[in-house]
mmCIF file of C-alpha atoms in Angstrom:
data_model
loop_
_atom_site.group_PDB
_atom_site.id
_atom_site.type_symbol
_atom_site.label_atom_id
_atom_site.label_comp_id
_atom_site.label_asym_id
_atom_site.label_seq_id
_atom_site.Cartn_x
_atom_site.Cartn_y
_atom_site.Cartn_z
ATOM 1 C CA MET U 250 -0.535 0.151 -0.225
ATOM 2 C CA LYS U 251 1.020 3.397 -1.024
ATOM 3 C CA THR U 252 2.159 5.831 1.911
ATOM 4 C CA THR U 253 0.457 9.119 2.379
ATOM 5 C CA LEU U 254 -0.071 11.395 4.078
ATOM 6 C CA ASP U 255 -2.860 10.321 5.528
ATOM 7 C CA THR U 256 -0.946 6.903 7.030
ATOM 8 C CA ILE U 257 2.059 9.026 8.561
ATOM 9 C CA ALA U 258 -1.238 12.210 10.323
ATOM 10 C CA ARG U 259 -2.845 8.602 12.107
ATOM 11 C CA ASN U 260 0.250 7.370 12.806
ATOM 12 C CA THR U 261 1.779 9.553 14.738
ATOM 13 C CA GLY U 262 -1.930 12.146 15.554
ATOM 14 C CA PHE U 263 -0.436 14.986 13.523
ATOM 15 C CA SER U 264 -2.107 17.459 11.038
ATOM 16 C CA LYS U 265 -1.330 16.866 6.972
ATOM 17 C CA SER U 266 -0.353 20.943 7.310
ATOM 18 C CA THR U 267 2.144 20.492 9.773
ATOM 19 C CA ILE U 268 3.908 16.839 8.100
ATOM 20 C CA SER U 269 3.352 18.246 5.193
ATOM 21 C CA ARG U 270 5.652 21.681 6.067
ATOM 22 C CA VAL U 271 8.537 18.578 8.489
ATOM 23 C CA LEU U 272 9.285 17.015 4.644
ATOM 24 C CA ASN U 273 9.147 20.189 2.821
ATOM 25 C CA ASN U 274 11.939 21.245 4.980
ATOM 26 C CA LYS U 275 9.871 24.807 6.440
ATOM 27 C CA ALA U 276 10.061 23.213 9.990
ATOM 28 C CA TYR U 277 12.013 25.989 11.167
ATOM 29 C CA SER U 278 10.412 28.801 10.221
ATOM 30 C CA SER U 279 7.130 27.428 11.317
ATOM 31 C CA ARG U 280 8.395 26.830 14.373
ATOM 32 C CA ILE U 281 7.418 23.715 15.095
ATOM 33 C CA SER U 282 9.171 22.052 17.476
ATOM 34 C CA LYS U 283 12.283 20.043 17.246
ATOM 35 C CA GLU U 284 10.602 16.771 18.909
ATOM 36 C CA THR U 285 7.515 16.206 16.129
ATOM 37 C CA VAL U 286 9.907 17.129 13.442
ATOM 38 C CA ALA U 287 11.722 13.670 14.987
ATOM 39 C CA ILE U 288 8.644 11.594 15.463
ATOM 40 C CA ILE U 289 7.329 13.156 11.509
ATOM 41 C CA LEU U 290 10.755 12.327 10.154
ATOM 42 C CA ASP U 291 11.419 8.301 12.301
ATOM 43 C CA GLU U 292 7.378 7.892 11.043
ATOM 44 C CA ALA U 293 7.707 8.618 7.662
ATOM 45 C CA GLU U 294 11.446 6.269 7.486
ATOM 46 C CA ARG U 295 9.554 3.150 9.290
ATOM 47 C CA CYS U 296 7.019 3.347 7.304
ATOM 48 C CA GLY U 297 8.836 3.899 3.484
ATOM 49 C CA TYR U 298 6.802 7.849 2.561
ATOM 50 C CA THR U 299 8.675 9.077 0.026
ATOM 51 C CA PRO U 300 8.205 12.992 -1.276
ATOM 52 C CA ASN U 301 4.738 13.145 -3.559
ATOM 53 C CA ILE U 302 5.286 14.265 -7.387
ATOM 54 C CA VAL U 303 3.166 17.236 -5.779
ATOM 55 C CA ALA U 304 5.407 18.914 -3.742
ATOM 56 C CA LYS U 305 8.601 18.094 -5.572
ATOM 57 C CA ASN U 306 6.893 20.684 -8.183
ATOM 58 C CA LEU U 307 5.515 22.735 -5.741
ATOM 59 C CA ARG U 308 9.476 23.641 -5.221
ATOM 60 C CA LYS U 309 10.440 27.369 -7.405
ATOM 61 C CA ASP U 310 14.010 27.085 -5.961
ATOM 62 C CA LYS U 311 16.931 24.621 -5.985
ATOM 63 C CA THR U 312 18.333 24.160 -1.916
ATOM 64 C CA GLN U 313 21.960 24.805 -3.243
ATOM 65 C CA THR U 314 22.223 20.835 -1.437
ATOM 66 C CA ILE U 315 23.731 17.694 -2.919
ATOM 67 C CA GLY U 316 23.343 13.714 -0.601
ATOM 68 C CA LEU U 317 26.431 11.827 -0.661
ATOM 69 C CA LEU U 318 26.598 8.057 0.629
ATOM 70 C CA VAL U 319 28.757 5.661 1.169
ATOM 71 C CA PRO U 320 29.110 1.897 2.561
ATOM 72 C CA SER U 321 32.035 2.832 4.579
ATOM 73 C CA LEU U 322 33.143 6.750 5.910
ATOM 74 C CA ALA U 323 35.587 3.780 8.358
ATOM 75 C CA ASN U 324 37.314 2.593 4.811
ATOM 76 C CA PRO U 325 39.794 5.240 4.089
ATOM 77 C CA TYR U 326 38.740 4.861 0.247
ATOM 78 C CA PHE U 327 35.647 6.153 0.665
ATOM 79 C CA ALA U 328 36.982 8.460 3.152
ATOM 80 C CA GLU U 329 38.986 10.837 0.129
ATOM 81 C CA ILE U 330 36.077 10.064 -2.150
ATOM 82 C CA ALA U 331 34.438 11.550 -0.077
ATOM 83 C CA SER U 332 36.775 14.528 0.663
ATOM 84 C CA VAL U 333 36.878 15.343 -3.145
ATOM 85 C CA ILE U 334 32.678 15.437 -3.584
ATOM 86 C CA ILE U 335 32.500 17.672 -0.814
ATOM 87 C CA GLN U 336 35.783 19.513 -1.647
ATOM 88 C CA ASP U 337 34.521 20.243 -5.040
ATOM 89 C CA ALA U 338 30.547 20.360 -4.792
ATOM 90 C CA ARG U 339 31.978 23.164 -3.074
ATOM 91 C CA ARG U 340 33.594 25.110 -5.821
ATOM 92 C CA TYR U 341 29.564 25.189 -7.513
ATOM 93 C CA GLY U 342 27.868 26.539 -4.884
ATOM 94 C CA TYR U 343 26.483 23.577 -3.186
ATOM 95 C CA ILE U 344 26.232 21.513 0.294
ATOM 96 C CA THR U 345 26.438 18.451 1.003
ATOM 97 C CA ILE U 346 24.806 16.122 3.681
ATOM 98 C CA VAL U 347 26.612 12.532 3.417
ATOM 99 C CA ALA U 348 25.687 9.296 5.306
ATOM 100 C CA ASP U 349 27.589 6.085 5.615
ATOM 101 C CA THR U 350 25.243 3.098 4.431
ATOM 102 C CA MET U 351 27.297 0.510 6.600
ATOM 103 C CA GLU U 352 27.148 -1.340 3.028
ATOM 104 C CA ASP U 353 23.637 -1.903 3.495
ATOM 105 C CA GLU U 354 20.674 -1.575 0.943
ATOM 106 C CA LYS U 355 18.031 -1.291 3.744
ATOM 107 C CA ASN U 356 20.280 1.958 4.761
ATOM 108 C CA GLN U 357 20.751 3.298 1.134
ATOM 109 C CA ASN U 358 17.144 3.483 0.673
ATOM 110 C CA SER U 359 15.940 5.009 3.864
ATOM 111 C CA ALA U 360 18.985 7.848 3.208
ATOM 112 C CA ILE U 361 17.226 9.044 0.521
ATOM 113 C CA THR U 362 14.114 8.612 1.580
ATOM 114 C CA THR U 363 15.382 10.606 4.076
ATOM 115 C CA LEU U 364 17.521 13.567 1.798
ATOM 116 C CA LEU U 365 14.500 13.359 -0.106
ATOM 117 C CA SER U 366 12.022 14.949 2.241
ATOM 118 C CA ARG U 367 15.596 17.760 2.722
ATOM 119 C CA GLN U 368 14.960 18.580 -0.874
ATOM 120 C CA VAL U 369 18.980 18.069 -2.440
ATOM 121 C CA ASP U 370 19.500 18.842 -5.863
ATOM 122 C CA GLY U 371 20.596 15.701 -6.057
ATOM 123 C CA ILE U 372 22.997 12.840 -5.477
ATOM 124 C CA ILE U 373 25.326 10.771 -5.408
ATOM 125 C CA ILE U 374 26.111 7.610 -4.478
ATOM 126 C CA VAL U 375 28.989 4.149 -3.989
ATOM 127 C CA PRO U 376 25.676 2.447 -4.103
ATOM 128 C CA CYS U 377 25.557 -1.514 -2.342
ATOM 129 C CA GLY U 378 23.502 -4.277 -2.799
ATOM 130 C CA SER U 379 22.090 -5.577 -6.003
ATOM 131 C CA ASP U 380 18.500 -3.770 -6.576
ATOM 132 C CA PRO U 381 18.572 -0.552 -8.398
ATOM 133 C CA THR U 382 15.423 -0.455 -8.524
ATOM 134 C CA TYR U 383 14.886 2.592 -5.853
ATOM 135 C CA LEU U 384 17.312 4.086 -7.067
ATOM 136 C CA GLU U 385 16.131 4.832 -10.909
ATOM 137 C CA GLN U 386 12.340 5.286 -9.482
ATOM 138 C CA THR U 387 14.292 8.200 -6.730
ATOM 139 C CA ASN U 388 16.371 9.337 -10.732
ATOM 140 C CA GLU U 389 13.253 8.848 -12.910
ATOM 141 C CA GLN U 390 10.446 11.240 -10.845
ATOM 142 C CA PHE U 391 12.151 13.282 -8.436
ATOM 143 C CA VAL U 392 16.456 14.708 -8.446
ATOM 144 C CA PRO U 393 19.466 13.228 -10.441
ATOM 145 C CA ILE U 394 21.268 10.444 -9.753
ATOM 146 C CA ILE U 395 24.977 9.773 -9.743
ATOM 147 C CA LEU U 396 26.552 6.615 -9.008
ATOM 148 C CA VAL U 397 30.533 6.683 -8.697
ATOM 149 C CA ASP U 398 32.970 3.584 -7.785
ATOM 150 C CA ARG U 399 30.099 1.437 -8.501
ATOM 151 C CA TYR U 400 27.749 0.241 -10.467
ATOM 152 C CA TYR U 401 24.767 -1.968 -10.919
ATOM 153 C CA GLU U 402 24.846 -4.079 -14.095
ATOM 154 C CA GLY U 403 22.319 -3.630 -17.141
ATOM 155 C CA SER U 404 20.969 -0.185 -15.501
ATOM 156 C CA PRO U 405 20.851 2.631 -16.704
ATOM 157 C CA LEU U 406 22.115 5.225 -14.386
ATOM 158 C CA PRO U 407 24.643 6.685 -14.558
ATOM 159 C CA TYR U 408 27.847 5.788 -13.760
ATOM 160 C CA VAL U 409 32.502 7.384 -12.819
ATOM 161 C CA VAL U 410 33.890 3.948 -12.096
ATOM 162 C CA THR U 411 37.314 2.631 -12.690
ATOM 163 C CA ASN U 412 37.683 0.354 -15.173
ATOM 164 C CA ASN U 413 38.483 -1.965 -12.404
ATOM 165 C CA PHE U 414 38.370 -5.541 -14.887
ATOM 166 C CA HIS U 415 41.750 -3.884 -16.103
ATOM 167 C CA GLY U 416 42.915 -3.086 -12.773
ATOM 168 C CA GLY U 417 42.376 -6.862 -11.525
ATOM 169 C CA TYR U 418 44.119 -7.854 -14.562
ATOM 170 C CA LEU U 419 47.020 -5.635 -14.837
ATOM 171 C CA ALA U 420 48.041 -7.138 -10.813
ATOM 172 C CA ALA U 421 47.347 -11.112 -11.315
ATOM 173 C CA SER U 422 49.608 -10.435 -14.572
ATOM 174 C CA HIS U 423 52.712 -9.000 -13.054
ATOM 175 C CA LEU U 424 52.732 -12.173 -9.636
ATOM 176 C CA VAL U 425 52.869 -14.322 -13.089
ATOM 177 C CA ARG U 426 54.381 -13.355 -14.891
ATOM 178 C CA ASN U 427 57.380 -13.639 -11.767
ATOM 179 C CA GLY U 428 57.194 -16.027 -11.645
ATOM 180 C CA HIS U 429 53.893 -17.034 -8.756
ATOM 181 C CA LYS U 430 51.036 -19.867 -9.737
ATOM 182 C CA GLU U 431 49.961 -19.891 -6.068
ATOM 183 C CA ILE U 432 48.309 -16.710 -6.000
ATOM 184 C CA VAL U 433 45.714 -16.118 -3.565
ATOM 185 C CA CYS U 434 42.730 -13.732 -3.621
ATOM 186 C CA ILE U 435 40.783 -12.241 -0.630
ATOM 187 C CA GLN U 436 37.849 -10.391 -2.914
ATOM 188 C CA GLY U 437 34.814 -7.810 -0.606
ATOM 189 C CA PRO U 438 31.694 -7.798 -0.644
ATOM 190 C CA PRO U 439 30.829 -10.373 -3.497
ATOM 191 C CA THR U 440 28.153 -8.195 -4.826
ATOM 192 C CA ALA U 441 30.111 -5.370 -5.479
ATOM 193 C CA THR U 442 30.039 -4.860 -8.839
ATOM 194 C CA THR U 443 34.400 -3.320 -8.214
ATOM 195 C CA ASN U 444 35.102 -6.993 -6.994
ATOM 196 C CA LYS U 445 32.885 -8.983 -8.905
ATOM 197 C CA ARG U 446 34.990 -6.549 -12.433
ATOM 198 C CA ARG U 447 38.083 -7.231 -10.752
ATOM 199 C CA ILE U 448 37.670 -11.273 -9.602
ATOM 200 C CA GLU U 449 37.339 -11.239 -13.314
ATOM 201 C CA GLY U 450 40.458 -10.356 -14.475
ATOM 202 C CA TYR U 451 43.013 -12.064 -11.867
ATOM 203 C CA MET U 452 40.551 -14.948 -13.276
ATOM 204 C CA GLU U 453 40.852 -13.938 -17.367
ATOM 205 C CA VAL U 454 45.197 -13.760 -16.172
ATOM 206 C CA MET U 455 45.102 -16.963 -14.873
ATOM 207 C CA ARG U 456 42.716 -19.053 -17.620
ATOM 208 C CA GLU U 457 45.879 -17.658 -19.841
ATOM 209 C CA ASN U 458 48.003 -19.235 -18.199
ATOM 210 C CA GLY U 459 47.007 -22.625 -17.459
ATOM 211 C CA LEU U 460 46.155 -22.422 -14.066
ATOM 212 C CA GLU U 461 42.218 -21.687 -13.408
ATOM 213 C CA ASP U 462 43.052 -25.101 -12.035
ATOM 214 C CA ARG U 463 44.642 -23.241 -8.859
ATOM 215 C CA VAL U 464 42.579 -20.332 -8.684
ATOM 216 C CA GLN U 465 41.518 -19.839 -5.120
ATOM 217 C CA ILE U 466 39.189 -16.598 -4.223
ATOM 218 C CA VAL U 467 38.663 -15.766 -0.445
ATOM 219 C CA GLY U 468 36.880 -13.292 2.419
ATOM 220 C CA ASN U 469 33.333 -11.083 2.006
ATOM 221 C CA GLU U 470 34.227 -7.323 2.900
ATOM 222 C CA PHE U 471 36.756 -4.015 2.314
ATOM 223 C CA SER U 472 38.551 -4.448 5.667
ATOM 224 C CA ILE U 473 41.056 -4.738 7.850
ATOM 225 C CA GLN U 474 40.068 -7.298 10.028
ATOM 226 C CA ASN U 475 39.063 -9.453 6.517
ATOM 227 C CA GLY U 476 41.954 -10.167 5.070
ATOM 228 C CA TYR U 477 43.771 -10.888 8.019
ATOM 229 C CA MET U 478 41.435 -14.018 9.349
ATOM 230 C CA GLU U 479 41.639 -14.845 6.146
ATOM 231 C CA MET U 480 45.411 -14.441 5.530
ATOM 232 C CA LYS U 481 45.930 -16.389 9.426
ATOM 233 C CA LEU U 482 42.800 -18.912 7.786
ATOM 234 C CA LEU U 483 46.039 -19.116 4.605
ATOM 235 C CA LEU U 484 49.052 -18.952 6.526
ATOM 236 C CA ASN U 485 47.913 -22.369 8.608
ATOM 237 C CA ASN U 486 47.525 -24.455 5.701
ATOM 238 C CA GLU U 487 49.028 -26.761 4.310
ATOM 239 C CA LYS U 488 50.366 -24.849 1.076
ATOM 240 C CA LYS U 489 51.252 -21.727 1.366
ATOM 241 C CA PRO U 490 50.449 -19.734 -1.475
ATOM 242 C CA THR U 491 53.391 -17.486 -3.054
ATOM 243 C CA ALA U 492 51.574 -14.139 -3.709
ATOM 244 C CA VAL U 493 48.346 -12.198 -2.711
ATOM 245 C CA PHE U 494 46.263 -9.810 -4.403
ATOM 246 C CA ALA U 495 44.641 -7.781 -1.497
ATOM 247 C CA LEU U 496 41.456 -5.973 -3.367
ATOM 248 C CA SER U 497 41.480 -2.594 -1.102
ATOM 249 C CA ASN U 498 44.128 -1.309 0.997
ATOM 250 C CA ASN U 499 42.249 -2.462 3.905
ATOM 251 C CA ILE U 500 42.643 -5.839 2.797
ATOM 252 C CA GLY U 501 45.579 -5.537 2.485
ATOM 253 C CA MET U 502 46.916 -4.145 5.721
ATOM 254 C CA GLY U 503 44.899 -6.899 7.257
ATOM 255 C CA ALA U 504 46.925 -9.459 5.707
ATOM 256 C CA ILE U 505 49.824 -7.310 5.942
ATOM 257 C CA LYS U 506 49.304 -8.189 10.204
ATOM 258 C CA ALA U 507 49.264 -12.510 8.954
ATOM 259 C CA ILE U 508 52.332 -12.414 7.615
ATOM 260 C CA ARG U 509 54.390 -10.527 10.207
ATOM 261 C CA GLU U 510 52.432 -11.723 12.779
ATOM 262 C CA ALA U 511 54.102 -15.730 10.821
ATOM 263 C CA ARG U 512 57.682 -13.967 11.054
ATOM 264 C CA LEU U 513 57.028 -14.499 7.244
ATOM 265 C CA LYS U 514 58.447 -11.760 5.324
ATOM 266 C CA ILE U 515 57.860 -9.642 2.005
ATOM 267 C CA PRO U 516 58.489 -10.382 0.030
ATOM 268 C CA ASP U 517 61.056 -13.252 0.397
ATOM 269 C CA ASP U 518 58.114 -15.890 1.729
ATOM 270 C CA ILE U 519 55.151 -14.326 0.408
ATOM 271 C CA SER U 520 55.005 -11.531 -3.121
ATOM 272 C CA LEU U 521 51.632 -9.071 -1.952
ATOM 273 C CA ILE U 522 49.829 -6.477 -4.696
ATOM 274 C CA SER U 523 47.571 -3.911 -3.360
ATOM 275 C CA PHE U 524 43.901 -2.006 -5.171
ATOM 276 C CA ASP U 525 44.139 1.507 -4.386
ATOM 277 C CA ASN U 526 46.468 3.819 -3.969
ATOM 278 C CA TYR U 527 47.467 5.216 0.314
ATOM 279 C CA LEU U 528 50.667 7.918 0.248
ATOM 280 C CA TYR U 529 51.092 5.587 3.383
ATOM 281 C CA LEU U 530 51.612 2.258 1.251
ATOM 282 C CA ASP U 531 55.512 4.163 0.535
ATOM 283 C CA PHE U 532 55.938 4.383 4.007
ATOM 284 C CA LEU U 533 55.663 0.780 5.470
ATOM 285 C CA GLU U 534 58.687 -1.946 4.590
ATOM 286 C CA PRO U 535 58.655 -2.971 2.360
ATOM 287 C CA ALA U 536 57.296 0.268 -0.597
ATOM 288 C CA ILE U 537 53.370 -1.723 -1.419
ATOM 289 C CA THR U 538 52.471 -2.789 -5.384
ATOM 290 C CA ARG U 539 49.137 -1.854 -6.272
ATOM 291 C CA ILE U 540 46.601 -0.977 -8.515
ATOM 292 C CA GLY U 541 46.037 3.045 -8.194
ATOM 293 C CA GLN U 542 42.713 4.955 -9.319
ATOM 294 C CA LYS U 543 42.332 8.777 -9.755
ATOM 295 C CA VAL U 544 40.255 9.354 -7.299
ATOM 296 C CA ASP U 545 40.613 13.003 -7.778
ATOM 297 C CA GLU U 546 39.306 12.965 -11.230
ATOM 298 C CA MET U 547 36.215 9.815 -9.905
ATOM 299 C CA GLY U 548 34.938 12.151 -7.634
ATOM 300 C CA LYS U 549 35.375 16.095 -9.149
ATOM 301 C CA MET U 550 33.336 14.527 -12.890
ATOM 302 C CA ALA U 551 30.541 12.792 -10.632
ATOM 303 C CA VAL U 552 30.317 16.464 -9.126
ATOM 304 C CA LYS U 553 30.267 17.814 -12.322
ATOM 305 C CA LEU U 554 27.710 15.101 -13.688
ATOM 306 C CA LEU U 555 25.561 15.897 -11.221
ATOM 307 C CA HIS U 556 25.615 19.611 -11.659
ATOM 308 C CA ASP U 557 24.369 19.642 -16.030
ATOM 309 C CA SER U 558 22.431 16.801 -14.657
ATOM 310 C CA ILE U 559 20.834 19.515 -11.885
ATOM 311 C CA ASN U 560 21.249 21.953 -14.903
ATOM 312 C CA HIS U 561 19.232 19.858 -17.691
ATOM 313 C CA LYS U 562 22.327 19.387 -19.819
ATOM 314 C CA GLU U 563 23.436 15.877 -21.458
ATOM 315 C CA ILE U 564 25.225 14.223 -19.549
ATOM 316 C CA LYS U 565 28.198 10.991 -20.315
ATOM 317 C CA SER U 566 25.978 8.960 -18.729
ATOM 318 C CA GLN U 567 28.140 5.782 -18.171
ATOM 319 C CA ILE U 568 31.696 6.920 -17.408
ATOM 320 C CA GLU U 569 35.321 3.900 -17.577
ATOM 321 C CA LEU U 570 39.422 5.229 -16.398
ATOM 322 C CA SER U 571 42.174 3.728 -16.564
ATOM 323 C CA PRO U 572 44.180 2.053 -13.188
ATOM 324 C CA GLU U 573 47.561 2.493 -12.946
ATOM 325 C CA MET U 574 50.509 -0.848 -12.128
ATOM 326 C CA ILE U 575 52.577 1.041 -8.885
ATOM 327 C CA MET U 576 55.827 -0.866 -8.703
ATOM 328 C CA ARG U 577 56.566 -0.929 -5.609
ATOM 329 C CA ASP U 578 58.806 -3.866 -3.437
ATOM 330 C CA SER U 579 56.212 -6.004 -2.901
ATOM 331 C CA VAL U 580 56.844 -8.450 -5.621
ATOM 332 C CA ALA U 581 59.781 -10.548 -5.784
ATOM 333 C CA PRO U 582 60.161 -13.364 -9.024
ATOM 334 C CA LEU U 583 60.056 -15.907 -7.730
ATOM 335 C CA ILE U 584 63.073 -18.250 -7.244
ATOM 336 C CA GLY U 585 63.711 -22.380 -6.396
ATOM 337 C CA ILE U 586 60.128 -23.855 -6.645
#
């Protein structure tokens, strides 16, 4: 059943006019208390209310506010993307409201509903989950949405991403060229397109080199804990990998800790290559070889696409940026095996 103002009025006891003012961001000018606002917004979120088309059409002026949703602000990669977008959005005169979806699709849709109730002009999102329906509806009916870093296969939603297949291919090729055959891949969320494309690049290299039977993929999230736990388990196996491809820097950091606890050395005992580029990786011993993404370019391009879309300009909807191999000291040729 479609949720209406009548439903929220019945469930909260407030008048439809009061509810309408709150949902149209006019609570302050109408002197509606914070407690009342909280109750109404909580109920609207609980029952999945989205501001209706009439309310949207009544809005004559832009708010110069945009929304930004990321899966984890604790992850340095997503924090960097957020920083770039916030700074560049300011150049266009936008204030950015940031929400952490905690890699949860329900949190994502709930945050979008809340952003719509605050009349943002558009939304940039690093999406999670596998169902783009709610985002597509929002993009078609309410405000423009730009995906960044990830996208949905088969969806028309516009995006700016890295060519993650090529990144995975570069990493695996580098390890194979150095003689490695027992290459384990520690992955992030299996449903994330970034993760899937990197895995596909790795798999392609293994196939090209007749190593299909040696493919090994473990893990389930872009976290330090995931990298640490999976690496600990791998090092307890009788047959240990000679090289690790960590699909994010967080995963790589966890793997490094587990390797050091096992009193093994990188790259003498085990080689490691990571995804994402951070300056601190050059200050580790050894400095970490990695696949770099053009985060600054990605974030700025997403803001420009959103700004153009808000102003009804035609945009190039789906863009892939090339990654780059950053050669350092954590990969060594395999000798004597």
